[in-house]
Short mmCIF file of N, CA, C and O in Angstrom, two decimals:
data_model
loop_
_atom_site.label_atom_id
_atom_site.label_comp_id
_atom_site.label_asym_id
_atom_site.label_seq_id
_atom_site.Cartn_x
_atom_site.Cartn_y
_atom_site.Cartn_z
N ALA J 1 0.82 -1.19 0.00
CA ALA J 1 0.00 0.00 0.00
C ALA J 1 0.88 1.26 0.00
O ALA J 1 0.62 2.18 -0.75
N ARG J 2 1.87 1.30 0.86
CA ARG J 2 2.76 2.46 0.93
C ARG J 2 3.47 2.66 -0.40
O ARG J 2 3.60 3.78 -0.88
N ASP J 3 3.95 1.56 -1.01
CA ASP J 3 4.64 1.65 -2.30
C ASP J 3 3.73 2.21 -3.38
O ASP J 3 4.16 3.01 -4.20
N LEU J 4 2.47 1.79 -3.37
CA LEU J 4 1.51 2.27 -4.37
C LEU J 4 1.27 3.78 -4.20
O LEU J 4 1.25 4.52 -5.19
N LEU J 5 1.11 4.23 -2.96
CA LEU J 5 0.92 5.67 -2.73
C LEU J 5 2.13 6.46 -3.19
O LEU J 5 1.99 7.51 -3.81
N ASP J 6 3.33 5.94 -2.90
CA ASP J 6 4.56 6.61 -3.34
C ASP J 6 4.61 6.68 -4.86
O ASP J 6 4.97 7.72 -5.43
N GLU J 7 4.25 5.59 -5.51
CA GLU J 7 4.26 5.53 -6.98
C GLU J 7 3.30 6.56 -7.58
O GLU J 7 3.57 7.15 -8.62
N LEU J 8 2.18 6.80 -6.89
CA LEU J 8 1.19 7.76 -7.37
C LEU J 8 1.50 9.19 -6.92
O LEU J 8 0.77 10.12 -7.25
N GLY J 9 2.57 9.36 -6.13
CA GLY J 9 2.93 10.68 -5.66
C GLY J 9 2.04 11.18 -4.54
O GLY J 9 1.91 12.39 -4.33
N ILE J 10 1.44 10.26 -3.79
CA ILE J 10 0.55 10.62 -2.69
C ILE J 10 1.29 10.36 -1.38
O ILE J 10 1.71 9.24 -1.10
N GLY J 11 1.47 11.40 -0.58
CA GLY J 11 2.20 11.25 0.68
C GLY J 11 1.42 10.49 1.73
O GLY J 11 1.93 9.60 2.39
N SER J 12 0.15 10.85 1.91
CA SER J 12 -0.69 10.20 2.90
C SER J 12 -2.15 10.42 2.53
O SER J 12 -2.46 11.25 1.68
N VAL J 13 -3.02 9.66 3.18
CA VAL J 13 -4.46 9.79 2.92
C VAL J 13 -5.17 10.15 4.21
O VAL J 13 -4.69 9.88 5.31
N ARG J 14 -6.30 10.78 4.11
CA ARG J 14 -7.07 11.25 5.27
C ARG J 14 -7.88 10.14 5.91
O ARG J 14 -8.11 10.14 7.12
N SER J 15 -8.33 9.15 5.12
CA SER J 15 -9.13 8.07 5.70
C SER J 15 -8.96 6.78 4.90
O SER J 15 -8.67 6.82 3.71
N ILE J 16 -9.12 5.68 5.61
CA ILE J 16 -9.06 4.35 5.01
C ILE J 16 -10.24 3.56 5.55
O ILE J 16 -10.48 3.54 6.76
N VAL J 17 -10.96 2.90 4.66
CA VAL J 17 -12.04 2.00 5.03
C VAL J 17 -11.58 0.61 4.65
O VAL J 17 -11.22 0.37 3.50
N SER J 18 -11.57 -0.31 5.62
CA SER J 18 -11.01 -1.63 5.38
C SER J 18 -11.93 -2.74 5.89
O SER J 18 -12.50 -2.64 6.97
N GLY J 19 -12.01 -3.78 5.10
CA GLY J 19 -12.70 -5.00 5.50
C GLY J 19 -11.77 -6.19 5.52
O GLY J 19 -12.20 -7.32 5.62
N VAL J 20 -10.45 -5.91 5.43
CA VAL J 20 -9.46 -6.98 5.44
C VAL J 20 -9.53 -7.68 6.78
O VAL J 20 -9.47 -7.03 7.83
N PRO J 21 -9.68 -9.00 6.80
CA PRO J 21 -9.77 -9.72 8.08
C PRO J 21 -8.51 -9.52 8.93
O PRO J 21 -7.40 -9.57 8.42
N LEU J 22 -8.70 -9.29 10.22
CA LEU J 22 -7.57 -9.11 11.13
C LEU J 22 -7.41 -10.32 12.06
O LEU J 22 -6.61 -10.29 12.98
N SER J 23 -8.15 -11.37 11.80
CA SER J 23 -8.12 -12.52 12.71
C SER J 23 -6.84 -13.33 12.61
O SER J 23 -6.42 -13.93 13.58
N GLY J 24 -6.21 -13.37 11.45
CA GLY J 24 -4.97 -14.12 11.30
C GLY J 24 -3.80 -13.33 11.85
O GLY J 24 -3.76 -12.11 11.79
N ARG J 25 -2.83 -14.00 12.42
CA ARG J 25 -1.68 -13.34 13.01
C ARG J 25 -0.93 -12.46 12.02
O ARG J 25 -0.50 -11.36 12.33
N ARG J 26 -0.77 -12.95 10.80
CA ARG J 26 -0.08 -12.16 9.76
C ARG J 26 -0.82 -10.88 9.44
O ARG J 26 -0.23 -9.87 9.11
N ASN J 27 -2.12 -10.91 9.50
CA ASN J 27 -2.92 -9.75 9.10
C ASN J 27 -2.86 -8.59 10.09
O ASN J 27 -3.24 -7.48 9.76
N PHE J 28 -2.40 -8.83 11.33
CA PHE J 28 -2.30 -7.73 12.27
C PHE J 28 -1.28 -6.69 11.81
O PHE J 28 -1.39 -5.52 12.13
N SER J 29 -0.30 -7.10 11.01
CA SER J 29 0.70 -6.14 10.53
C SER J 29 0.07 -5.13 9.57
O SER J 29 0.65 -4.07 9.34
N ILE J 30 -1.11 -5.43 9.07
CA ILE J 30 -1.77 -4.48 8.16
C ILE J 30 -2.10 -3.18 8.90
O ILE J 30 -2.11 -2.11 8.29
N LEU J 31 -2.33 -3.24 10.20
CA LEU J 31 -2.61 -2.01 10.95
C LEU J 31 -1.40 -1.09 10.95
O LEU J 31 -1.54 0.13 10.89
N LYS J 32 -0.21 -1.63 11.00
CA LYS J 32 1.01 -0.80 10.92
C LYS J 32 1.09 -0.13 9.55
O LYS J 32 1.42 1.04 9.44
N THR J 33 0.79 -0.89 8.50
CA THR J 33 0.82 -0.33 7.14
C THR J 33 -0.24 0.76 6.98
O THR J 33 0.03 1.82 6.41
N ILE J 34 -1.43 0.51 7.49
CA ILE J 34 -2.49 1.51 7.43
C ILE J 34 -2.05 2.78 8.13
O ILE J 34 -2.21 3.89 7.63
N ARG J 35 -1.45 2.63 9.31
CA ARG J 35 -0.99 3.78 10.08
C ARG J 35 0.05 4.60 9.31
O ARG J 35 0.04 5.82 9.32
N GLU J 36 0.95 3.91 8.61
CA GLU J 36 1.97 4.59 7.81
C GLU J 36 1.36 5.41 6.68
O GLU J 36 1.91 6.43 6.29
N CYS J 37 0.23 4.96 6.16
CA CYS J 37 -0.40 5.62 5.01
C CYS J 37 -1.32 6.77 5.40
O CYS J 37 -1.68 7.59 4.56
N LEU J 38 -1.72 6.83 6.68
CA LEU J 38 -2.65 7.88 7.13
C LEU J 38 -1.91 9.17 7.47
O LEU J 38 -0.82 9.15 8.02
N SER J 39 -2.56 10.29 7.17
CA SER J 39 -2.05 11.58 7.61
C SER J 39 -2.27 11.69 9.12
O SER J 39 -3.02 10.90 9.71
N ASP J 40 -1.61 12.69 9.75
CA ASP J 40 -1.86 12.90 11.18
C ASP J 40 -3.35 13.13 11.38
O ASP J 40 -3.98 13.86 10.61
N ASP J 41 -3.89 12.51 12.39
CA ASP J 41 -5.33 12.55 12.69
C ASP J 41 -6.18 11.92 11.60
O ASP J 41 -7.39 12.13 11.56
N GLY J 42 -5.58 11.13 10.70
CA GLY J 42 -6.34 10.39 9.70
C GLY J 42 -7.20 9.35 10.38
O GLY J 42 -6.92 8.89 11.48
N ARG J 43 -8.28 8.96 9.72
CA ARG J 43 -9.23 8.02 10.31
C ARG J 43 -9.21 6.67 9.62
O ARG J 43 -9.04 6.57 8.41
N LEU J 44 -9.40 5.64 10.43
CA LEU J 44 -9.54 4.27 9.95
C LEU J 44 -10.91 3.77 10.35
O LEU J 44 -11.32 3.89 11.51
N VAL J 45 -11.64 3.22 9.38
CA VAL J 45 -12.89 2.52 9.64
C VAL J 45 -12.63 1.07 9.25
O VAL J 45 -12.36 0.78 8.09
N GLN J 46 -12.65 0.18 10.23
CA GLN J 46 -12.25 -1.21 10.03
C GLN J 46 -13.36 -2.15 10.49
O GLN J 46 -13.82 -2.06 11.62
N MET J 47 -13.78 -3.05 9.61
CA MET J 47 -14.72 -4.08 10.00
C MET J 47 -13.91 -5.28 10.49
O MET J 47 -13.07 -5.80 9.75
N ALA J 48 -14.11 -5.67 11.75
CA ALA J 48 -13.32 -6.76 12.31
C ALA J 48 -13.93 -7.24 13.62
O ALA J 48 -14.55 -6.48 14.35
N LEU J 49 -13.69 -8.52 13.91
CA LEU J 49 -14.11 -9.10 15.18
C LEU J 49 -12.92 -9.14 16.13
O LEU J 49 -12.48 -10.20 16.57
N VAL J 50 -12.36 -7.98 16.43
CA VAL J 50 -11.27 -7.86 17.39
C VAL J 50 -11.64 -6.77 18.40
O VAL J 50 -12.53 -5.98 18.15
N GLY J 51 -10.94 -6.74 19.50
CA GLY J 51 -11.21 -5.74 20.53
C GLY J 51 -10.47 -4.44 20.28
O GLY J 51 -9.55 -4.36 19.46
N ARG J 52 -10.86 -3.42 21.01
CA ARG J 52 -10.27 -2.09 20.82
C ARG J 52 -8.80 -2.05 21.19
O ARG J 52 -8.05 -1.24 20.68
N ARG J 53 -8.34 -2.95 22.06
CA ARG J 53 -6.92 -2.96 22.43
C ARG J 53 -6.01 -3.21 21.24
O ARG J 53 -4.89 -2.73 21.21
N ARG J 54 -6.49 -3.98 20.28
CA ARG J 54 -5.68 -4.25 19.08
C ARG J 54 -5.35 -2.94 18.38
O ARG J 54 -4.24 -2.72 17.93
N PHE J 55 -6.30 -2.02 18.28
CA PHE J 55 -6.08 -0.74 17.62
C PHE J 55 -5.24 0.19 18.49
O PHE J 55 -4.36 0.89 18.00
N GLU J 56 -5.51 0.20 19.78
CA GLU J 56 -4.74 1.04 20.69
C GLU J 56 -3.28 0.59 20.74
O GLU J 56 -2.39 1.42 20.86
N LYS J 57 -3.04 -0.71 20.64
CA LYS J 57 -1.67 -1.23 20.64
C LYS J 57 -0.88 -0.68 19.45
O LYS J 57 0.32 -0.47 19.53
N GLU J 58 -1.56 -0.45 18.34
CA GLU J 58 -0.92 0.09 17.13
C GLU J 58 -0.98 1.61 17.11
O GLU J 58 -0.80 2.25 16.09
N ASP J 59 -1.25 2.22 18.26
CA ASP J 59 -1.23 3.67 18.45
C ASP J 59 -2.33 4.42 17.69
O ASP J 59 -2.12 5.50 17.15
N PHE J 60 -3.51 3.82 17.67
CA PHE J 60 -4.70 4.51 17.18
C PHE J 60 -5.49 4.98 18.39
O PHE J 60 -5.53 4.32 19.42
N ARG J 61 -6.12 6.12 18.26
CA ARG J 61 -7.05 6.59 19.29
C ARG J 61 -8.40 6.01 18.92
O ARG J 61 -8.92 6.24 17.82
N TYR J 62 -8.96 5.23 19.81
CA TYR J 62 -10.22 4.53 19.54
C TYR J 62 -11.38 5.50 19.73
O TYR J 62 -11.53 6.08 20.80
N LEU J 63 -12.21 5.70 18.70
CA LEU J 63 -13.30 6.66 18.78
C LEU J 63 -14.63 6.00 19.13
O LEU J 63 -15.34 6.44 20.00
N ARG J 64 -14.96 4.93 18.39
CA ARG J 64 -16.22 4.24 18.68
C ARG J 64 -16.31 2.93 17.94
O ARG J 64 -15.52 2.65 17.04
N ARG J 65 -17.31 2.15 18.32
CA ARG J 65 -17.54 0.84 17.73
C ARG J 65 -19.04 0.74 17.43
O ARG J 65 -19.86 1.17 18.23
N LEU J 66 -19.34 0.16 16.30
CA LEU J 66 -20.73 -0.07 15.93
C LEU J 66 -20.92 -1.56 15.67
O LEU J 66 -20.09 -2.20 15.01
N PHE J 67 -21.99 -2.11 16.17
CA PHE J 67 -22.32 -3.51 15.92
C PHE J 67 -23.20 -3.56 14.67
O PHE J 67 -24.18 -2.83 14.56
N ILE J 68 -22.82 -4.41 13.72
CA ILE J 68 -23.56 -4.54 12.45
C ILE J 68 -24.27 -5.89 12.46
O ILE J 68 -23.72 -6.90 11.98
N PRO J 69 -25.49 -5.97 13.00
CA PRO J 69 -26.16 -7.26 13.13
C PRO J 69 -26.65 -7.85 11.80
O PRO J 69 -26.81 -9.06 11.69
N LEU J 70 -26.84 -7.02 10.78
CA LEU J 70 -27.35 -7.52 9.51
C LEU J 70 -26.28 -8.20 8.66
O LEU J 70 -26.59 -8.86 7.67
N ASN J 71 -25.02 -8.00 9.02
CA ASN J 71 -23.93 -8.69 8.32
C ASN J 71 -23.98 -10.17 8.70
O ASN J 71 -24.30 -10.53 9.81
N ILE J 72 -23.66 -11.04 7.76
CA ILE J 72 -23.62 -12.48 8.04
C ILE J 72 -22.18 -12.94 7.93
O ILE J 72 -21.63 -12.92 6.84
N PRO J 73 -21.51 -13.34 9.01
CA PRO J 73 -21.96 -13.28 10.41
C PRO J 73 -21.93 -11.84 10.91
O PRO J 73 -21.28 -10.98 10.31
N PRO J 74 -22.63 -11.56 12.02
CA PRO J 74 -22.61 -10.20 12.58
C PRO J 74 -21.17 -9.74 12.80
O PRO J 74 -20.28 -10.53 13.07
N GLU J 75 -20.96 -8.46 12.66
CA GLU J 75 -19.59 -7.91 12.65
C GLU J 75 -19.55 -6.61 13.45
O GLU J 75 -20.57 -6.00 13.73
N MET J 76 -18.34 -6.22 13.81
CA MET J 76 -18.11 -4.95 14.49
C MET J 76 -17.43 -3.98 13.52
O MET J 76 -16.54 -4.38 12.78
N LEU J 77 -17.84 -2.74 13.56
CA LEU J 77 -17.22 -1.69 12.76
C LEU J 77 -16.51 -0.76 13.74
O LEU J 77 -17.13 -0.18 14.63
N HIS J 78 -15.18 -0.68 13.62
CA HIS J 78 -14.36 0.11 14.53
C HIS J 78 -13.96 1.42 13.83
O HIS J 78 -13.52 1.39 12.69
N ILE J 79 -14.08 2.52 14.55
CA ILE J 79 -13.69 3.82 14.01
C ILE J 79 -12.58 4.36 14.91
O ILE J 79 -12.76 4.53 16.11
N CYS J 80 -11.42 4.57 14.29
CA CYS J 80 -10.22 4.98 15.03
C CYS J 80 -9.58 6.17 14.33
O CYS J 80 -9.84 6.44 13.17
N GLU J 81 -8.69 6.83 15.05
CA GLU J 81 -7.96 7.96 14.52
C GLU J 81 -6.48 7.76 14.82
O GLU J 81 -6.11 7.33 15.92
N LYS J 82 -5.64 8.07 13.86
CA LYS J 82 -4.20 7.99 14.08
C LYS J 82 -3.82 9.03 15.13
O LYS J 82 -4.23 10.18 15.06
N ARG J 83 -3.05 8.60 16.10
CA ARG J 83 -2.61 9.55 17.14
C ARG J 83 -1.70 10.59 16.49
O ARG J 83 -0.81 10.27 15.73
N ASN J 84 -1.93 11.83 16.80
CA ASN J 84 -1.24 12.97 16.20
C ASN J 84 0.23 13.00 16.60
O ASN J 84 0.58 12.81 17.76
N GLY J 85 1.10 13.22 15.62
CA GLY J 85 2.49 13.48 15.90
C GLY J 85 3.35 12.27 16.17
O GLY J 85 4.51 12.42 16.47
N ARG J 86 2.81 11.07 16.10
CA ARG J 86 3.62 9.87 16.36
C ARG J 86 3.93 9.19 15.06
O ARG J 86 3.09 9.11 14.17
N GLN J 87 5.12 8.67 14.92
CA GLN J 87 5.53 7.94 13.73
C GLN J 87 5.34 6.45 13.96
O GLN J 87 5.50 5.99 15.08
N ALA J 88 5.02 5.72 12.92
CA ALA J 88 4.90 4.26 13.02
C ALA J 88 6.28 3.67 13.27
O ALA J 88 7.29 4.23 12.87
N ASP J 89 6.31 2.52 13.96
CA ASP J 89 7.58 1.83 14.23
C ASP J 89 8.20 1.29 12.96
O ASP J 89 7.58 0.91 12.06
#
């Protein structure tokens, strides 16, 4: 993702909406990549069955969670914001 933005001459984006599953161990690294691509105070909207600590661990400020009962299976929609002024590891 970062390489594609660089290729397009885009430094960062204001928001990312993702439905990439975060349940697999390998997929947790996607949160680091998302964080690298977001501008300061950029927002992430992520559909996932994980807890808020997963986002806070990756230095996102957790804003809210919505339960989506009509999704099969039911899912959680997490809304987070990149913490201002911090660089990704």
